[in-house]
Each structure stands twice: as C-alpha cells, then as structure tokens.
Coordinates of C-alpha atoms and ligand atoms in Angstrom, one line a residue:
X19 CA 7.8 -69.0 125.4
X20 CA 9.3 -67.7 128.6
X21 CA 7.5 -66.8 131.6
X22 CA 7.8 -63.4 132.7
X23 CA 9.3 -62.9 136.4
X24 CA 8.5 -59.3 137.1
X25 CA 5.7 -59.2 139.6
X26 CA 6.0 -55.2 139.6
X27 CA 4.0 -53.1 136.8
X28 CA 5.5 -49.8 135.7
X29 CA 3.6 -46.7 134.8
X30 CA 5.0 -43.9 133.5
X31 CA 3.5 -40.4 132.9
X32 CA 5.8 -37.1 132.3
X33 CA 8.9 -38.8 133.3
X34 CA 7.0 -39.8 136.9
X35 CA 7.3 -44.1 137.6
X36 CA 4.5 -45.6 139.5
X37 CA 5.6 -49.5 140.9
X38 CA 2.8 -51.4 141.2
X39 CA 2.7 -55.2 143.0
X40 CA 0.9 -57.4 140.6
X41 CA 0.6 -61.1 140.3
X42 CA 2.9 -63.0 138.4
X43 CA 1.2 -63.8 135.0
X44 CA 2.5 -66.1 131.8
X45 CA 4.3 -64.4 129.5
X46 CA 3.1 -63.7 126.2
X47 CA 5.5 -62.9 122.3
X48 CA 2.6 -61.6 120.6
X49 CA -0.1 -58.8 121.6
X50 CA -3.6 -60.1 122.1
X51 CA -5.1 -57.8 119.6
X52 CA -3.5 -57.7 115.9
X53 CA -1.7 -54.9 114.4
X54 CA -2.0 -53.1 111.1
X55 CA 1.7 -52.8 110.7
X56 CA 2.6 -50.5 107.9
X57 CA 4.0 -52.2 105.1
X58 CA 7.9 -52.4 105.1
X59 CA 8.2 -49.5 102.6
X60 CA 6.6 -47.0 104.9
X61 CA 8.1 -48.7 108.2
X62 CA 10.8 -47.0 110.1
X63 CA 13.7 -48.7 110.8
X64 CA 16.0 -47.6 114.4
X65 CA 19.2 -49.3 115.7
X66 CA 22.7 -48.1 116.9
X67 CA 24.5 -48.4 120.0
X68 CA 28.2 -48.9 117.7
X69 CA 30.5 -46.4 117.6
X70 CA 29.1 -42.3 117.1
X71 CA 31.3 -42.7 113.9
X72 CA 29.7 -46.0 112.8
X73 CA 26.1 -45.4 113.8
X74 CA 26.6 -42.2 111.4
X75 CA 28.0 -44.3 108.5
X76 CA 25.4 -46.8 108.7
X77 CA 22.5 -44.9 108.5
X78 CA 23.8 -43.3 105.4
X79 CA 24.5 -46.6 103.6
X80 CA 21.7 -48.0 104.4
X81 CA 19.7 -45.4 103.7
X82 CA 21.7 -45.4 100.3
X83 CA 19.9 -48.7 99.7
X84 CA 16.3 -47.3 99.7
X85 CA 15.7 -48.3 104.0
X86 CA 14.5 -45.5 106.1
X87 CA 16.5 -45.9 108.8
X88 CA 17.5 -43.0 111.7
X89 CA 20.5 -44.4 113.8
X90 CA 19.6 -43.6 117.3
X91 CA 21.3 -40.8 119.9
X92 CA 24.4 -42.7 122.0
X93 CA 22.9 -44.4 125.0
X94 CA 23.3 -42.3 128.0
X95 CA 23.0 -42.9 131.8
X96 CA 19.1 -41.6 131.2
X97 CA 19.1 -44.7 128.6
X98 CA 20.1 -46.8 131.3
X99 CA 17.9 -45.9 134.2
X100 CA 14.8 -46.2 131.8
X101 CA 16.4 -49.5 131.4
X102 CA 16.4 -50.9 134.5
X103 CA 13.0 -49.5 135.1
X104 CA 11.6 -51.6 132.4
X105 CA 13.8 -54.1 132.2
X106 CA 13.8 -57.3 134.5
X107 CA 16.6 -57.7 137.1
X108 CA 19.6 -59.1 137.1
X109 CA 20.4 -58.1 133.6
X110 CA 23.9 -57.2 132.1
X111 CA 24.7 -53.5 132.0
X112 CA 24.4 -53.3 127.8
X113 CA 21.0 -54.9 127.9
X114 CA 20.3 -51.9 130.6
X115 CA 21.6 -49.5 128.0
X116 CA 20.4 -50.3 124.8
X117 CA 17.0 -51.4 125.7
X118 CA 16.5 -48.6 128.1
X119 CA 17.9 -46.6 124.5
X120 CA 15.6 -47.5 122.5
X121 CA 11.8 -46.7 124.9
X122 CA 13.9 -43.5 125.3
X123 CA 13.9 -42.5 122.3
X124 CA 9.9 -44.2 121.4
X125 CA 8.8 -41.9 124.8
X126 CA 10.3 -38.5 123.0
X127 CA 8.5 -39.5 119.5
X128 CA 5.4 -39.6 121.8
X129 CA 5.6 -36.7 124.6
X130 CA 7.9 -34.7 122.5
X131 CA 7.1 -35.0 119.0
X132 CA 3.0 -35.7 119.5
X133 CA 3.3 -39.3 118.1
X134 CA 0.5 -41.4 119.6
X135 CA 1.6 -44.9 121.1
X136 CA -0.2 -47.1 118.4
X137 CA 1.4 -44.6 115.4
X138 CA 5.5 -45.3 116.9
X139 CA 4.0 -49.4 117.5
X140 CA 2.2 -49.7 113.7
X141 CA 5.3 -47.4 112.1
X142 CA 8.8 -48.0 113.6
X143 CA 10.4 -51.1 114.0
X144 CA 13.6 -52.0 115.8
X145 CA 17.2 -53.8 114.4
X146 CA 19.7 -55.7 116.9
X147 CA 21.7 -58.6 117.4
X148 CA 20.4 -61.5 119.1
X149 CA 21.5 -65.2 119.2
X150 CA 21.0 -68.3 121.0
X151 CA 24.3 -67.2 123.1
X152 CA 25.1 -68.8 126.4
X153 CA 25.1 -65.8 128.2
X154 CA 22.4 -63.1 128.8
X155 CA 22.9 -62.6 124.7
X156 CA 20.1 -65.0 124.3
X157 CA 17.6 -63.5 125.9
X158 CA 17.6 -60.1 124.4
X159 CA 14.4 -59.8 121.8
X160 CA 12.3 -61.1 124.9
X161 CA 14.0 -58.3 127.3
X162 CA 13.2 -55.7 124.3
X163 CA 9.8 -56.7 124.2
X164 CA 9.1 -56.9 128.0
X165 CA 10.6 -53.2 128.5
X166 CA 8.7 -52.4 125.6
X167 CA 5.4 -53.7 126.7
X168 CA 5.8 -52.5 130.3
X169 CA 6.6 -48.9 128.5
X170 CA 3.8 -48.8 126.4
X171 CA 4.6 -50.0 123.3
X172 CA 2.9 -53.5 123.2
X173 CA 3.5 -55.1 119.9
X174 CA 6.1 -52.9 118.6
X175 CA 8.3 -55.2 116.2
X176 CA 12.0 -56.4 116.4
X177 CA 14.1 -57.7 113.9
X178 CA 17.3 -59.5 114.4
X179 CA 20.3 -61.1 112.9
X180 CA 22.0 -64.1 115.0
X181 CA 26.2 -64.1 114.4
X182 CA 26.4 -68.0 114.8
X183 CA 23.0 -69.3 112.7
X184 CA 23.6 -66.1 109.8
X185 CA 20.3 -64.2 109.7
X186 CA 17.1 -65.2 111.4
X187 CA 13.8 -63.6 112.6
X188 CA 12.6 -63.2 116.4
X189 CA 9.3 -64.5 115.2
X190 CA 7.3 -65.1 111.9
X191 CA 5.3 -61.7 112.3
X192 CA 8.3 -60.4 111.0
X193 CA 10.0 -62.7 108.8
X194 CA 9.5 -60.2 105.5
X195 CA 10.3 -57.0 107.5
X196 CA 13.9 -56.5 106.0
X197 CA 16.0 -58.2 103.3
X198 CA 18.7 -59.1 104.6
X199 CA 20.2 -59.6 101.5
X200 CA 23.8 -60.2 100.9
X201 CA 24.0 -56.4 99.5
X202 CA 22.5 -55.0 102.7
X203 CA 25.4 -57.0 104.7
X204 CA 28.0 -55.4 102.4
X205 CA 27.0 -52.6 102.4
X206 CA 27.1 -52.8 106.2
X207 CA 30.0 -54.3 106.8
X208 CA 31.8 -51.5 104.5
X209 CA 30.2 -48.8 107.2
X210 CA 31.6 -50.7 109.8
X211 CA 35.0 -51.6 108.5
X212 CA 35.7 -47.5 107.5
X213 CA 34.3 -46.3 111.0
X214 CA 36.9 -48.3 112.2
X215 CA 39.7 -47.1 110.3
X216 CA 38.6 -43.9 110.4
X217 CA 38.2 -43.9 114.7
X218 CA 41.7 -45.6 114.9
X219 CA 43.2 -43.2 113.2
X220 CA 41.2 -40.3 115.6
X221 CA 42.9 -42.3 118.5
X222 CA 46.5 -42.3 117.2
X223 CA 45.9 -38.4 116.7
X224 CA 43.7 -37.1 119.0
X225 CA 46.5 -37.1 121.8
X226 CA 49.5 -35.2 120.2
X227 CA 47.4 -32.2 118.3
X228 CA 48.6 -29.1 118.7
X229 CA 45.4 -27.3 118.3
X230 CA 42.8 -28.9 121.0
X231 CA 40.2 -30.0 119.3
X232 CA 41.3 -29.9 115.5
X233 CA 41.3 -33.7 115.3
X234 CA 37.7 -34.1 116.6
X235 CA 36.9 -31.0 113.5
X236 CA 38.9 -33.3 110.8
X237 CA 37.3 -36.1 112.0
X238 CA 33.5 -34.4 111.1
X239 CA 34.4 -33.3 108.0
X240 CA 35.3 -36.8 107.4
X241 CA 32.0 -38.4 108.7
X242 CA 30.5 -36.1 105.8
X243 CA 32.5 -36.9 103.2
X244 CA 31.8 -40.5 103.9
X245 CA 28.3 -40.5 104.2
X246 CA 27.5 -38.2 101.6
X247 CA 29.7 -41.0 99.1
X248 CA 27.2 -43.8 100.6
X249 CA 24.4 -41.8 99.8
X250 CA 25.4 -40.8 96.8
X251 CA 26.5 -44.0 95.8
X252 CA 30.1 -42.6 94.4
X253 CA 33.4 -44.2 95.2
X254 CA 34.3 -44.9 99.1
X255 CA 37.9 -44.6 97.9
X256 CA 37.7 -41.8 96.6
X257 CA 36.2 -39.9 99.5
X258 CA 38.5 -41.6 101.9
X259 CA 41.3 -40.1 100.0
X260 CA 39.5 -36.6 100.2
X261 CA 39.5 -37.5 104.1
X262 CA 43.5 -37.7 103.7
X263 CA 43.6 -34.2 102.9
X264 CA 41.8 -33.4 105.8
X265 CA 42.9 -35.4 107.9
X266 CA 46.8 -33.8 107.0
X267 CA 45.7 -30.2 107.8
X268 CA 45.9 -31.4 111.3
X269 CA 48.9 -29.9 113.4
X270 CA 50.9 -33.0 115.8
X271 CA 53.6 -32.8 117.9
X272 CA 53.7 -36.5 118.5
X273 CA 57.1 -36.4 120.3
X274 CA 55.5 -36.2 123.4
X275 CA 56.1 -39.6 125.8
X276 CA 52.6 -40.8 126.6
X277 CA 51.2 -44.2 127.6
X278 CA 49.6 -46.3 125.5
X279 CA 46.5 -48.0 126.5
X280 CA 45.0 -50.5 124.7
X281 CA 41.1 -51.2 126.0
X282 CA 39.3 -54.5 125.3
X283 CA 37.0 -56.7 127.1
X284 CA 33.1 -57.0 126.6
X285 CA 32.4 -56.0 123.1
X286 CA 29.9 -53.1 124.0
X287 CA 31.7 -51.9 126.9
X288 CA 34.4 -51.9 125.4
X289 CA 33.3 -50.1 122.4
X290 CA 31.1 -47.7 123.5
X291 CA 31.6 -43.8 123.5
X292 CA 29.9 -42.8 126.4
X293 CA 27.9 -43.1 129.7
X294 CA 28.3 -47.1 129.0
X295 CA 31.6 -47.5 130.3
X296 CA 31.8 -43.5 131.8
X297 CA 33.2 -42.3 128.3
X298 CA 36.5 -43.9 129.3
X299 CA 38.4 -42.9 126.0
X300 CA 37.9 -39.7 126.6
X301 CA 38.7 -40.0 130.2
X302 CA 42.1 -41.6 129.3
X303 CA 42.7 -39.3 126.8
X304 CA 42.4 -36.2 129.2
X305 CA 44.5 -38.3 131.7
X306 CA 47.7 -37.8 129.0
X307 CA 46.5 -41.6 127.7
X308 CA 46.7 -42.8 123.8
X309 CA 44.0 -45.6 123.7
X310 CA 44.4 -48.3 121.6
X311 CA 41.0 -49.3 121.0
X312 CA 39.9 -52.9 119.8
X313 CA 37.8 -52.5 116.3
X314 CA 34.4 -54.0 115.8
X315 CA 36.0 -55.5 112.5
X316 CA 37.6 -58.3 115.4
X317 CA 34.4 -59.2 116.3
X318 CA 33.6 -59.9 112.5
X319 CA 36.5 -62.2 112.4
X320 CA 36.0 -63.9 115.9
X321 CA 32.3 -64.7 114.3
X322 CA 33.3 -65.8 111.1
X323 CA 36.1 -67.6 112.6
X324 CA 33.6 -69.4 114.6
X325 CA 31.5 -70.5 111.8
X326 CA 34.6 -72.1 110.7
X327 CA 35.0 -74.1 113.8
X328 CA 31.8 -74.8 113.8
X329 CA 32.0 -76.5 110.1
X330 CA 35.1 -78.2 110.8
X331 CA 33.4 -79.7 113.8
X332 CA 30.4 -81.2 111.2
X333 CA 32.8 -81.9 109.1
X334 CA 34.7 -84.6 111.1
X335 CA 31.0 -86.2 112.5
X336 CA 29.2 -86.5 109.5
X337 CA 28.8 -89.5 107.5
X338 CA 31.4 -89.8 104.6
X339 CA 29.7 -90.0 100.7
X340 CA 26.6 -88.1 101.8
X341 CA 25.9 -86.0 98.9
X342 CA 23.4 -83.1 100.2
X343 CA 25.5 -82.9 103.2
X344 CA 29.1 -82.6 101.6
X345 CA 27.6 -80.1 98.9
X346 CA 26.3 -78.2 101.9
X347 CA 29.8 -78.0 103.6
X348 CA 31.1 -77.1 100.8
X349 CA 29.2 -74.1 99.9
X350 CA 29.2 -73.5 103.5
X351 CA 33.3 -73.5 102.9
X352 CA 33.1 -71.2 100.1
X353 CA 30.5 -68.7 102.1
X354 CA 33.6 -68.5 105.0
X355 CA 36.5 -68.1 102.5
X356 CA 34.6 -65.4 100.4
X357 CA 33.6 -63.1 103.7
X358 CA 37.2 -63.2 105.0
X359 CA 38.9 -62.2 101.4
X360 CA 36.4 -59.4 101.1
X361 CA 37.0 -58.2 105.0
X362 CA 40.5 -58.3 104.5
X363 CA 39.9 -56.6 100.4
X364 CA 37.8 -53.6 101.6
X365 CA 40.2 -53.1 105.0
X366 CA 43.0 -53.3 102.9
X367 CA 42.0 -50.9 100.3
X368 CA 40.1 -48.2 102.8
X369 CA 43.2 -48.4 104.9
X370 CA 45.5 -47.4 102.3
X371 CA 43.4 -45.1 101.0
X372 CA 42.9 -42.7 104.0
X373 CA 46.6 -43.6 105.1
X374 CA 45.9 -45.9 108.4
X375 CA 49.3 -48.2 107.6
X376 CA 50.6 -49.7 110.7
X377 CA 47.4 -51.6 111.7
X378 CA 46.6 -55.4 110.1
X379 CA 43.6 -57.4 110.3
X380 CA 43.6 -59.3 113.2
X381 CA 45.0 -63.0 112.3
X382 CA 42.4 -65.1 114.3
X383 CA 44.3 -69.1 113.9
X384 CA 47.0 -66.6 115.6
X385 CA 45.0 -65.5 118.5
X386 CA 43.7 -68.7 118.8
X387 CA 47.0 -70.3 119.3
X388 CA 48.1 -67.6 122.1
X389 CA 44.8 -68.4 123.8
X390 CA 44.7 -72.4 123.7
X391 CA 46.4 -73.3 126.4
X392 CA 44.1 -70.9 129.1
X393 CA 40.5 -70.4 127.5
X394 CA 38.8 -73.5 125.8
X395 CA 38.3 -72.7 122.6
X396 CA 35.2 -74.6 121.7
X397 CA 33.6 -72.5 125.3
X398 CA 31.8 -69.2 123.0
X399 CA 30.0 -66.7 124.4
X400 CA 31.1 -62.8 124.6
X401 CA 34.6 -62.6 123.2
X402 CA 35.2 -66.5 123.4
X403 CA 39.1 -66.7 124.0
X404 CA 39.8 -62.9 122.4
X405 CA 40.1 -61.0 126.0
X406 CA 42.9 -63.8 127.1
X407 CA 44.4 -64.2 123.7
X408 CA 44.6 -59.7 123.2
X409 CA 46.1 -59.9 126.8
X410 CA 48.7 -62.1 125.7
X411 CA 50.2 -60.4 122.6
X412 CA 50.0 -57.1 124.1
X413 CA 52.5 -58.4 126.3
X414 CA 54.5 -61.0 124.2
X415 CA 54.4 -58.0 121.1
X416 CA 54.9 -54.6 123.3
X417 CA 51.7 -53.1 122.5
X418 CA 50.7 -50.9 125.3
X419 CA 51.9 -49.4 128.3
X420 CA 48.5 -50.6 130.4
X421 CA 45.8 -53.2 128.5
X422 CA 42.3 -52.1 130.0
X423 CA 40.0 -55.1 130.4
X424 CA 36.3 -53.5 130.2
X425 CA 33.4 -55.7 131.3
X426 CA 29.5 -54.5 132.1
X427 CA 28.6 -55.7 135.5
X428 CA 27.9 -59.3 136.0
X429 CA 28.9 -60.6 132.0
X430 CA 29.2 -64.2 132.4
X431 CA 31.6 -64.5 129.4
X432 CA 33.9 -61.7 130.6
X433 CA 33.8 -60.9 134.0
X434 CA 32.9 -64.8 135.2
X435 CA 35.1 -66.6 132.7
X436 CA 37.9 -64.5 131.2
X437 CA 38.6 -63.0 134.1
X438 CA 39.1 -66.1 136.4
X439 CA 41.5 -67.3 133.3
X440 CA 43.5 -63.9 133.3
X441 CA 44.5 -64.4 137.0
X442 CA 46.7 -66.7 135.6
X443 CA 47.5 -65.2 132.4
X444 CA 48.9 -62.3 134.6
X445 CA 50.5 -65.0 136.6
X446 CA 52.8 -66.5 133.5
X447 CA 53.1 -62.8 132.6
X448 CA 54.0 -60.5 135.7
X449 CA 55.6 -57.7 133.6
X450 CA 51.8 -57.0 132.2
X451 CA 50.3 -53.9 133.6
X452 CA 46.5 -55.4 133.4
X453 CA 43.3 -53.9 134.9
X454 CA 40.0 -55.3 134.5
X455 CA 37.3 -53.2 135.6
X456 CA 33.2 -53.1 135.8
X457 CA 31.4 -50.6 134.5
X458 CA 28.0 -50.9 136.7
X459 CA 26.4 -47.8 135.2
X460 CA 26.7 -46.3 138.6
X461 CA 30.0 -45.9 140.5
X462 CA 31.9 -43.4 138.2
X463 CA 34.5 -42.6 140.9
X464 CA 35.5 -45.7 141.8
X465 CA 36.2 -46.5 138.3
X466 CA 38.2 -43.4 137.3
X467 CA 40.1 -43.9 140.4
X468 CA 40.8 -47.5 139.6
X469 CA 42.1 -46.5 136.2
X470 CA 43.7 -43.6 137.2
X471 CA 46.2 -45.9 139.6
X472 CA 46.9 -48.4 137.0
X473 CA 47.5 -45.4 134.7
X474 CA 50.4 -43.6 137.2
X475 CA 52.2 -46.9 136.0
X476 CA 51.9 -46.3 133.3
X477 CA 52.9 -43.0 132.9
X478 CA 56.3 -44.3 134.5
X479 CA 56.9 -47.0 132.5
X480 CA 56.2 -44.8 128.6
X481 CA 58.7 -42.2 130.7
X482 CA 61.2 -44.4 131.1
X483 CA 60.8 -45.7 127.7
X484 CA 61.4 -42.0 126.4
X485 CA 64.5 -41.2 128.4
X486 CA 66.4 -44.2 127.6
X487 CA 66.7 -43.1 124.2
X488 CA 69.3 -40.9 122.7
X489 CA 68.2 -38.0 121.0
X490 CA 68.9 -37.6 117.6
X491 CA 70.1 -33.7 116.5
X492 CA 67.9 -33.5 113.5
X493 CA 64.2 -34.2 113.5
X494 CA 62.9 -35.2 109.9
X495 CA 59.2 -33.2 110.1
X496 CA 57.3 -36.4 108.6
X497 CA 57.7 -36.9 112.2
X498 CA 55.0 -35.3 112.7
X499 CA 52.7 -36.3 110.4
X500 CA 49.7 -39.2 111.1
X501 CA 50.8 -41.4 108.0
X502 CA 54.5 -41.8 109.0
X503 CA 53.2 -44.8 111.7
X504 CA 56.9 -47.1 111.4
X505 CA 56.8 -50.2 113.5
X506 CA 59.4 -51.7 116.3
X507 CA 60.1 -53.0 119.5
X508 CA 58.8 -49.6 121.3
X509 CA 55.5 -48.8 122.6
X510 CA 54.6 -45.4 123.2
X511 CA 54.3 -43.6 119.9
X512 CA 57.5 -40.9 120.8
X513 CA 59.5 -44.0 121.3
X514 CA 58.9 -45.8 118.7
X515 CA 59.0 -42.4 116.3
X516 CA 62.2 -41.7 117.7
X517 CA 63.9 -45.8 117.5
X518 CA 62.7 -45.3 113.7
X519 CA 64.8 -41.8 112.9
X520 CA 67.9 -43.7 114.8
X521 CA 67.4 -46.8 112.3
X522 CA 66.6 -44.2 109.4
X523 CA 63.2 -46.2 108.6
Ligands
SF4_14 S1 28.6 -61.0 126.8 FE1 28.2 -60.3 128.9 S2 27.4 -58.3 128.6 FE2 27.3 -59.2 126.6 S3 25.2 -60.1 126.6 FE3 26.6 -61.7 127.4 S4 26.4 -61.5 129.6 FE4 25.7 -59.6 128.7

C-alpha cells in the first residue's frame, strides 16, 4: 500500500487536459467496485517497448502459443507527454514513456476505435517487468496503475514478471492471468535472442550499403520470414537461413573509414528506437556513424548472472546438512546452469545460421572482473557494474571509436552511480573517447550537439586509423560481403577489413 502524492486530478476529453487541485487522499491497488474481467482466453494481452524488430517477433511467438497478444506502436514523444500528464513527478524518463505508451494506446481503442472505458478495463490487460529494484524499477505497477486510474481506466489489470525473484504477480486478482510457463519463456527468449542477431547485423550493414535503404528492405523481409516460422511453428533455422539469402542480395561498399560507436547505458534508453533517446541510432548513422549497439541478450545474462550471485551468497550462510535447503540450492544450481547453456545453444545456432560470426555471448565472470575494482558488485540496480565494466573493454579490446553512455534523466543506477564511477574509469583510461548523455525527453538539440562534438573525434581518430594502412593492389570481393566479419586489433570496420587482406585471413 503506498499513498498517492498527486494532489492534482487530470481530466481529459478530445486530447484537452483539465488540472484540478484536489486533496490528497490514501491510495488504493484495487477499484472499489468489482470487475467482470473476461476470462484469460478472451483477454487481450499488450506489451512492447523492446526493439521494433523484437516487439514484432514476440507477438508472433507468442501468439504461436495460443495468447492474443498485439505488441504495441514504439513509444513516441506523444507517449511521453501523456506520461508525465498521468504519471506522478519525479519519475525516470522510461517510466514517462512506457506508461504514457500504454493510456495512449487504451485512449485510441476508445475515441478512435468506439471501445467504451469498461470494455478496454474488462478485456485488455497489460505485460511488463517490474521488481523490487532499488531504483524507480520498483515502483512501476503502482505508477501503471495511478496513470491508468487518473486516465480513466480504473481497474485495468497488470501482469508482471520480476528478473531477481523469477515470475511473480502484482496482486492476486491476477495470479491465473498468464502461464508463465517455462515454454512461454522459451519461446520468448528465442524472439528476443534472434531480434538481436538479426538488428546487429542491420547495424554492421546499414552504414556501407550502396543502395540507401536496401538494408532496412532486407531487414523486412526478414521480420516476415521469422514471424511467419513462429507462427507457423516450422524451423527458426531454417527461416533464418532463408534470411541469409536475403540478407546477401544487399549491395556494401564497406571500405569506407567510419567511426564506430558503441552505445550502452540505461537498458531502455539505450535500446530504444525512437523518440526515447531522440532515435539516436539513426541520428549516428546519418552522422557517417556505425553503432555498436548493446543486445538485450546482456541483460539476460547480467540477470541470470545475478541469480547466481545471489545463490552463492545463500549458499555460504546457510546451515550445513539441512536437507530442504541444500536440495533447494541445488535445483536452484541446475535452473542457472540450464538457462545459460540454452542462451548460449539457441545464440549459437541462430547466429550461424543467418551468418552473424564475429559477435560472442557476453562472458559475464569476465565483465565482472574488469568491473570489480570501480563498481561494487553486490550494489544491483539498472545495469549493476555492466556500464563501467562495457566502458572498460571497449577500451582495453579496441572496440569503438566513441562508447556512448545513454541514461534517462535522473536514473539512479546510471546517471547517479555509474556515472560518478566512470569519472574515474576515464581517469585510469584517458585515451577513451567516452560521452554520457541524458535523454530528458525534451532538449533534442542539446543532445545531438553533444553527440555530434564527441563524434568530430571520432571521425578523426577511424581517419587516422584508415590512412595508416597500406593499401593492398587487389581487393578480394568477399570484402564486401556481411558474413566476411574477421577480427583484429583495428576498430573501424574498413580497417580491420583491410589489416585482414594484408594477413590473408
Ligand atoms: S534503472 Fe534508472 S531509468 Fe531504469 S527504472 Fe531504474 S531509475 Fe528508472
């Protein structure tokens, strides 16, 4: 039970916000008068807010398993002003985002599709993440609900999964609302795993085609092949391999010196593809930019790697001989060790399949070990160590030209905590070009600018990089083609193409 701060009461009619002073009043989880809920079979379920590619995939799988489930349009600076209108303050800029998402989209099934408000409450029902995080993570459902209420939709119903305690309800009302049973996750987790792979290799592209836009039509036809093999249950390989062939119709020059950004920070503001951090990839990308971008399959491993932590911990307090608890720990063991082999299985075999070659899952004992000695590794929250420790190998391993630290305004784990520990990261390191930069949801000039500076850097250093290299006579063609992806010492992708013809990799 929380008590609710706002003091204002929004109304909304055609778009038009009325504020209205009211008194501050006890906050309530469930709506005074009951609801007939449909059953689960009939119920609607939204989410989204991953990548366009992923959100895509997902709702094909799980629609593919018999759950009617529409993936919602990308949040959009109209997302995040309905948001912050129904929202209370002081809230993180994904919160804004996604919450303000999701009454957008309940407000066009009622003015725009003629639903009434108790149809969309009784009908539709809502999936996210949510957690007892030590950040604003926590206190999502309640945020949901609150914008919800103050929207309108009193009582609509949330379901959510918690990344530390494995799957959980927001309250019993909804407790049989979806199985989350271990085929739902796979099948999930497959979605998720080949949006990746398949967006990685649209970054690697993207920037050296010869015909504008011919990736981004590849790319398509992949999304379909890919969700029509979930839906028709038929083999992911085998459609990923059919995305080869699409994906090698594509025309590259990729001799062409351009810097390499990697972006990470805040998992959503880092991720996202649009108005949520000002559509930076493709802001980069028409800057002359190849963005390296961090795949949600690290946030997988980050969790999974801190339910592993979190065992060991148990593990050295509890009381030796106790037989419910070691059995416990031990299937708990097993549950860890089976999700990482089939993570790195499926990657592995998705990977090869659609010809993504030069990218590994990430090691996290690895990571850990870069970070130890700057971020605490028992402090979670956010990314937990990740931003510090990606900061660190990008430099130590020559992975980018400019590593882009992406935070929402006011993120306690990023902005508060990994970026007081990257003053000194940067410190130890001075030869990293490093930018960490807010994405407020307003204040789109001031961003690009910021980025565009760090970017003129760059430019000069992937340059340089390019002209100390001799140029070889003969240029083999596989050159040119997305699943020659040889790996050295060089960053920018010309470079390290053109270090590999003088070794004859
Ligand atoms: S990590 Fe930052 S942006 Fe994400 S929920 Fe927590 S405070 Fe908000």
């Amino acid at each position: 039970m929380s008590l609710n701060c706002s003091t204002v009461k929004i109304t909304e009619k055609n778009g038009d916000l009325t504020f209205l002073n009211q008194a501050p009043s006890q906050w309530k989880e469930a709506p005074d008068t009951p609801i007939n809920y449909a059953p689960k079979e009939e119920t609607v379920f939204l989410s989204g807010g991953l990548t366009l590619l992923q959100d895509k995939l997902i709702e094909a799988a799980l629609n593919s398993l018999g759950i009617r489930f529409i993936a919602l349009p990308n949040p959009d600076f109209k997302s995040f002003q309905t948001g912050k209108a129904f929202g209370n303050r002081g809230q993180c800029n994904p919160t804004y985002f996604t919450v303000g998402n999701l009454v957008k989209y309940l407000q066009h099934l009622r003015d725009e599709q003629g639903l009434s408000s108790e149809e969309i409450v009784r009908k539709y029902a809502y999936i996210t993440a949510g957690g007892c995080g030590p950040c604003r993570f926590g206190m999502y459902i309640t945020e949901y609900k609150k914008a919800l209420r103050d929207a309108g939709f009193e009582g609509f119903r949330l379901t959510s999964f918690d990344h530390e305690k494995g799957i959980f309800q927001g309250e019993e009302l909804e407790e049989q609302l979806l199985d989350y049973t271990p085929k739902f996750f796979v099948t999930l987790i497959k979605a998720v795993i080949i949006g990746d792979i398949i967006n990685m290799l649209g970054y690697k592209m993207r920037p050296y085609e010869v015909e504008a836009g011919s990736t981004d039509v590849a790319l398509a036809v992949c999304k379909e092949i890919v969700a029509e093999a979930f839906l028709n249950r038929s083999s992911l390989i085998k459609a990923l391999w059919k995305c080869r062939g699409e994906l090698g119709k594509v025309k590259l020059n990729r001799l062409q010196p351009k810097p390499k950004v990697m972006v990470m920070g805040e998992f959503w503001a880092a991720m996202t593809e649009g108005d949520g951090n000002y559509n930076l990839y493709r802001f980069l990308e028409a800057e002359g930019a190849e963005c390296i971008p961090q795949p949600i399959l690290n946030r997988l491993m980050l969790s999974i790697w801190e339910a592993e932590q979190a065992l060991k911990n148990k593990e050295r307090t509890a009381h030796e001989g106790e037989k419910a608890v070691d059995f416990s720990h031990a299937k708990s063991r097993l549950l860890i060790r089976t999700a990482k082999a089939a993570v790195k299985t499926h990657f592995a075999l998705y990977a090869k399949a659609i010809g993504l070659h030069d990218y590994e899952v990430p090691n996290m004992e690895k990571l850990a070990d870069l970070a130890k000695d700057y971020y605490t590794l028992e402090c979670s929250g956010g990314e937990g160590h990740l931003e510090v420790a990606h900061l660190i190998e990008a430099v130590k391993h020559n992975l980018a030209h400019l590593i882009i630290s992406v935070k929402p305004f006011g993120c306690m784990p990023s902005s508060a905590v990994s970026d007081g520990v990257q003053s000194l990261v940067t410190a130890h390191y001075p030869q990293a070009n490093f930018l960490s930069i807010e994405t407020s949801g307003e204040g789109a000039a001031n961003f690009y600018s910021r980025v565009q500076m760090a970017l003129f850097k760059a430019k000069q250093a992937a340059k340089e990089e390019w002209e100390a290299l001799e140029k070889p006579e003969y240029i083999p063609e596989k050159v040119h083609n997305y699943l020659f992806q040889p790996k050295n010492e060089k960053i920018g992708s010309a470079a390290r193409l053109l270090a590999a013809i003088e070794q004859r990799i």
